[in-house]
XYZ file of C-alpha atoms in Angstrom:
337
model
C 84.566 111.152 87.737
C 82.303 108.959 85.679
C 83.386 105.485 84.596
C 81.767 102.748 82.579
C 82.282 99.136 83.673
C 81.772 96.180 81.362
C 81.780 92.923 83.307
C 80.319 92.605 86.797
C 81.882 89.343 87.903
C 83.950 88.587 91.014
C 85.893 91.840 90.757
C 84.078 94.173 88.352
C 81.039 94.740 90.552
C 83.146 95.356 93.648
C 85.373 97.830 91.800
C 82.250 99.812 90.930
C 81.009 99.629 94.507
C 84.348 100.846 95.854
C 84.504 103.724 93.364
C 81.002 104.878 94.281
C 81.554 104.535 98.022
C 85.186 105.573 98.403
C 85.423 108.323 95.809
C 81.864 109.341 95.080
C 82.388 108.455 91.431
C 79.514 107.832 89.044
C 79.270 104.534 87.204
C 77.475 103.142 84.190
C 77.487 99.345 84.142
C 76.838 96.573 81.651
C 76.920 92.800 81.921
C 75.332 89.997 79.950
C 73.406 89.121 83.119
C 70.508 91.494 83.758
C 70.364 90.217 87.334
C 73.863 91.373 88.271
C 73.297 94.699 86.520
C 70.138 95.222 88.558
C 72.012 94.475 91.778
C 74.653 97.146 91.134
C 72.037 99.615 89.858
C 70.256 99.136 93.165
C 73.382 100.453 94.879
C 73.575 103.639 92.829
C 75.007 102.834 89.403
C 73.269 103.493 86.086
C 72.527 100.342 84.123
C 72.727 99.748 80.381
C 70.766 97.261 78.282
C 73.450 96.817 75.611
C 76.766 98.328 74.556
C 75.163 101.049 72.447
C 73.043 102.120 75.415
C 76.125 101.852 77.623
C 78.174 104.237 75.482
C 75.283 106.687 75.104
C 75.121 107.130 78.888
C 78.802 108.041 79.244
C 79.995 111.633 79.158
C 82.832 112.566 76.793
C 85.691 111.940 77.019
C 84.491 108.488 78.019
C 86.326 106.054 80.278
C 85.431 102.397 79.734
C 86.836 99.747 82.087
C 86.615 96.170 80.812
C 86.749 93.483 83.490
C 86.250 90.213 81.624
C 88.138 86.933 81.299
C 91.194 87.561 79.144
C 91.181 86.169 75.634
C 88.469 85.998 73.026
C 85.667 87.607 75.043
C 87.783 90.633 75.958
C 89.080 90.864 72.396
C 85.600 90.882 70.862
C 84.297 93.342 73.451
C 87.118 95.806 72.745
C 86.542 95.453 69.003
C 82.849 96.209 69.456
C 83.249 99.066 71.912
C 85.950 100.710 69.764
C 83.438 101.143 66.955
C 81.180 103.077 69.342
C 83.780 105.337 70.970
C 85.236 108.647 69.828
C 88.633 110.293 69.757
C 90.157 110.880 73.218
C 88.001 108.221 74.886
C 89.863 105.671 77.034
C 89.619 101.875 77.142
C 90.998 100.209 80.287
C 91.587 96.471 80.470
C 91.769 95.424 84.125
C 91.809 91.646 83.642
C 94.807 89.349 83.425
C 95.497 89.994 79.760
C 98.724 88.918 78.036
C 100.853 92.060 77.836
C 101.723 91.621 74.153
C 98.005 91.716 73.353
C 97.874 95.097 75.106
C 100.564 96.498 72.816
C 98.772 95.250 69.708
C 95.395 96.604 70.837
C 96.819 99.982 71.796
C 98.383 100.328 68.358
C 95.033 99.605 66.674
C 93.050 101.941 68.933
C 95.622 104.696 68.555
C 94.812 104.872 64.843
C 91.271 105.858 65.863
C 92.455 108.354 68.458
C 91.310 106.127 71.330
C 93.614 105.681 74.335
C 94.349 102.285 75.871
C 95.466 101.591 79.440
C 96.292 98.191 80.923
C 95.792 97.771 84.663
C 97.093 94.671 86.418
C 94.669 94.481 89.335
C 95.330 92.490 92.498
C 92.897 92.215 95.367
C 90.575 89.416 94.391
C 87.165 89.142 95.980
C 88.344 91.182 98.980
C 89.141 94.328 97.000
C 85.989 96.190 97.967
C 87.064 96.165 101.612
C 90.854 96.055 101.299
C 91.331 98.061 98.120
C 93.146 97.022 94.970
C 96.862 97.003 94.291
C 97.264 98.226 90.704
C 100.095 98.066 88.196
C 99.300 100.437 85.338
C 100.589 100.717 81.785
C 99.812 103.593 79.440
C 100.699 107.114 78.341
C 101.507 109.363 81.296
C 98.980 112.055 80.414
C 96.166 109.530 80.185
C 97.136 107.738 83.399
C 97.344 111.076 85.215
C 93.881 111.982 83.918
C 92.521 108.764 85.424
C 94.291 109.244 88.757
C 91.098 109.978 90.779
C 89.788 106.535 89.808
C 92.986 104.728 90.742
C 93.306 106.675 94.005
C 89.783 105.683 95.049
C 90.393 102.019 94.236
C 93.773 101.774 95.952
C 94.115 100.461 99.518
C 96.012 103.510 100.815
C 99.037 103.451 103.114
C 97.215 101.815 106.002
C 99.439 100.794 108.894
C 102.324 99.484 106.776
C 105.548 101.173 107.931
C 107.254 103.425 105.404
C 110.220 101.946 103.568
C 113.407 103.885 104.408
C 115.055 105.999 101.695
C 111.915 106.445 99.594
C 111.944 110.238 99.809
C 111.489 111.820 96.407
C 109.921 108.763 94.805
C 106.395 108.544 93.382
C 104.064 108.851 96.415
C 101.286 106.939 94.623
C 103.233 103.716 95.083
C 102.816 103.927 98.855
C 99.071 104.232 98.303
C 99.063 100.933 96.428
C 99.183 101.824 92.740
C 102.020 102.211 90.271
C 102.383 103.692 86.793
C 104.755 100.974 85.656
C 105.483 102.354 82.178
C 104.014 102.409 78.655
C 101.194 100.200 77.428
C 101.847 96.571 78.328
C 104.041 97.331 81.334
C 101.166 97.089 83.805
C 100.134 93.600 82.777
C 103.769 92.531 82.458
C 104.388 93.458 86.113
C 101.105 91.788 87.165
C 102.081 88.677 85.219
C 105.306 88.346 87.187
C 103.384 89.113 90.395
C 101.166 86.114 89.690
C 104.154 83.966 88.785
C 105.664 84.789 92.181
C 102.283 84.039 93.740
C 102.514 80.512 92.325
C 105.907 80.048 93.983
C 104.818 81.414 97.357
C 101.705 79.282 97.390
C 103.682 76.178 96.479
C 106.165 76.817 99.290
C 103.383 77.051 101.874
C 101.622 74.022 100.406
C 104.694 71.793 100.504
C 105.607 72.932 103.999
C 102.180 72.069 105.386
C 102.252 68.745 103.573
C 105.519 67.901 105.376
C 103.966 68.892 108.697
C 100.871 66.794 108.024
C 102.969 63.713 107.250
C 105.188 64.015 110.323
C 103.118 61.257 111.958
C 103.259 58.551 109.285
C 103.844 54.936 110.356
C 107.068 54.664 108.352
C 108.835 56.953 110.835
C 110.313 55.701 114.116
C 108.005 56.294 117.054
C 110.237 58.939 118.623
C 110.493 60.759 115.277
C 106.755 61.113 114.853
C 104.764 64.242 115.705
C 101.020 64.728 115.607
C 100.969 68.413 114.808
C 98.085 70.874 114.901
C 98.308 72.506 111.472
C 95.733 75.189 112.224
C 97.671 76.319 115.290
C 100.971 76.263 113.415
C 99.538 78.449 110.665
C 98.163 80.810 113.285
C 101.379 81.144 115.266
C 103.372 81.776 112.071
C 101.085 84.743 111.378
C 102.300 86.394 114.574
C 105.895 87.552 114.606
C 107.486 84.988 112.283
C 109.417 85.920 109.151
C 106.936 84.245 106.761
C 103.605 86.015 107.337
C 101.467 87.014 104.350
C 97.878 87.277 103.224
C 98.307 83.810 101.702
C 99.240 82.471 105.130
C 96.215 84.265 106.598
C 93.976 82.461 104.117
C 95.681 79.151 104.878
C 95.188 79.615 108.607
C 91.524 80.411 108.053
C 90.988 77.339 105.873
C 92.749 75.030 108.349
C 90.775 76.476 111.265
C 87.591 75.482 109.454
C 88.852 72.011 108.583
C 92.328 70.663 109.227
C 91.820 67.873 106.664
C 90.488 70.246 103.964
C 88.111 67.493 102.885
C 86.085 69.956 100.805
C 88.956 70.211 98.315
C 90.088 67.585 95.834
C 93.497 69.138 95.206
C 92.889 69.805 91.502
C 94.745 73.094 90.951
C 94.137 75.120 87.805
C 96.403 77.756 86.337
C 95.000 80.777 84.567
C 97.846 81.647 82.220
C 100.054 84.130 84.029
C 102.396 81.482 85.426
C 103.030 80.154 81.929
C 103.586 83.632 80.528
C 106.034 84.409 83.340
C 108.097 81.336 82.514
C 108.002 82.230 78.811
C 109.321 85.693 79.679
C 112.089 84.129 81.765
C 113.044 81.968 78.777
C 113.057 84.999 76.451
C 115.285 86.877 78.906
C 117.470 83.839 79.736
C 116.634 84.325 83.426
C 116.794 81.166 85.576
C 113.427 80.753 87.304
C 113.661 77.347 88.921
C 111.165 77.902 91.749
C 108.464 79.508 89.620
C 108.824 76.851 86.931
C 108.572 74.046 89.489
C 105.468 75.649 91.012
C 103.784 75.773 87.607
C 104.641 72.151 86.838
C 103.347 71.110 90.258
C 99.947 72.447 89.218
C 100.077 70.356 86.070
C 100.851 67.283 88.159
C 97.998 68.056 90.553
C 95.500 67.302 87.812
C 96.656 63.688 87.743
C 97.693 63.001 91.321
C 96.420 65.034 94.267
C 98.194 65.532 97.600
C 97.430 67.497 100.738
C 99.690 70.234 99.365
C 97.290 70.725 96.476
C 94.374 70.990 98.892
C 96.255 73.846 100.573
C 96.692 75.494 97.162
C 92.999 75.096 96.368
C 92.045 76.617 99.702
C 94.262 79.659 99.093
C 92.948 80.164 95.550
C 89.368 80.074 96.772
C 90.236 82.435 99.615
C 91.774 85.266 97.606
C 90.026 84.932 94.271
C 86.916 82.838 94.725
C 88.396 80.240 92.367
C 86.456 76.978 92.481
C 88.046 73.667 91.596
C 86.904 72.489 88.181
C 87.953 68.923 88.902
C 88.508 67.951 85.314
C 90.619 68.844 82.310
C 93.211 71.547 81.947
C 91.334 74.682 82.900
C 94.108 77.028 81.858
C 92.965 79.485 79.243
C 94.500 82.643 77.954
C 94.047 84.330 81.302
C 90.978 85.107 83.337
C 89.700 87.818 85.614
C 92.359 89.311 87.832
C 93.362 87.864 91.184
């Protein structure tokens, strides 16, 4: 299939590369940076100089994937591209957009006969190699039409054992992508995924902070332990009940530097944690752990601990997120993690 990609940042460019390599798909690309466009064109994509040129190079019915920071820039790009598209074309938003914005946009585009699909995309900067876990919202017929794209992006079953009693269920899920429901459902599921991510990261961070401080002077001599955090992270990866990719990233960061001196401990949040807590409030669901994890990030911007350095190391590892070091960097979302 042919796909158009707007936004060649941390994830957009690698999605295009994976589609071309893994599925033999054709791609037309556009970004405000001519340099990044040229780089992807050099690997086989067709480049566009502006959005009009971009649309002219796509075959009907067109498929346009937008991979930009959620909020105003995505909103304006969809508004502009919608004026250039025709009936039965598809707009995909793969960033971390607020799910209620998806519903509103889909309603507007539907009046023009344009389809809208929201894809919560997880895989970060490693997606080209590992594949992308996708949570998709949209009309079934449209999602089915786009299946070759999702199948090429997905990680596949790999060596993960099959879950018992899954016979008869959607086989795509075991490949790493899910049609979650109508428009908005994909980003809703991804939102909660990222909220859980906050909680998992906070649990690791606090645990390693306790381990690091097991040798403080305030403890009795026979209660003090000088522990090797890098080795502890490594051994937990092998046969324990708490392994994960987040632990893998933590082990890698600690192996490079057990003090994590390159990190200040300033931990941003990109919106999804807040939206998850808002959803919990709307549904009257107690979410104590996820709420505490979000508030811990707020506190990190005033007082940093070793736990926050662990969080910063994980965020850089999976998503290439750099510490801003000042202000509240939360916006209405950002590119997917």
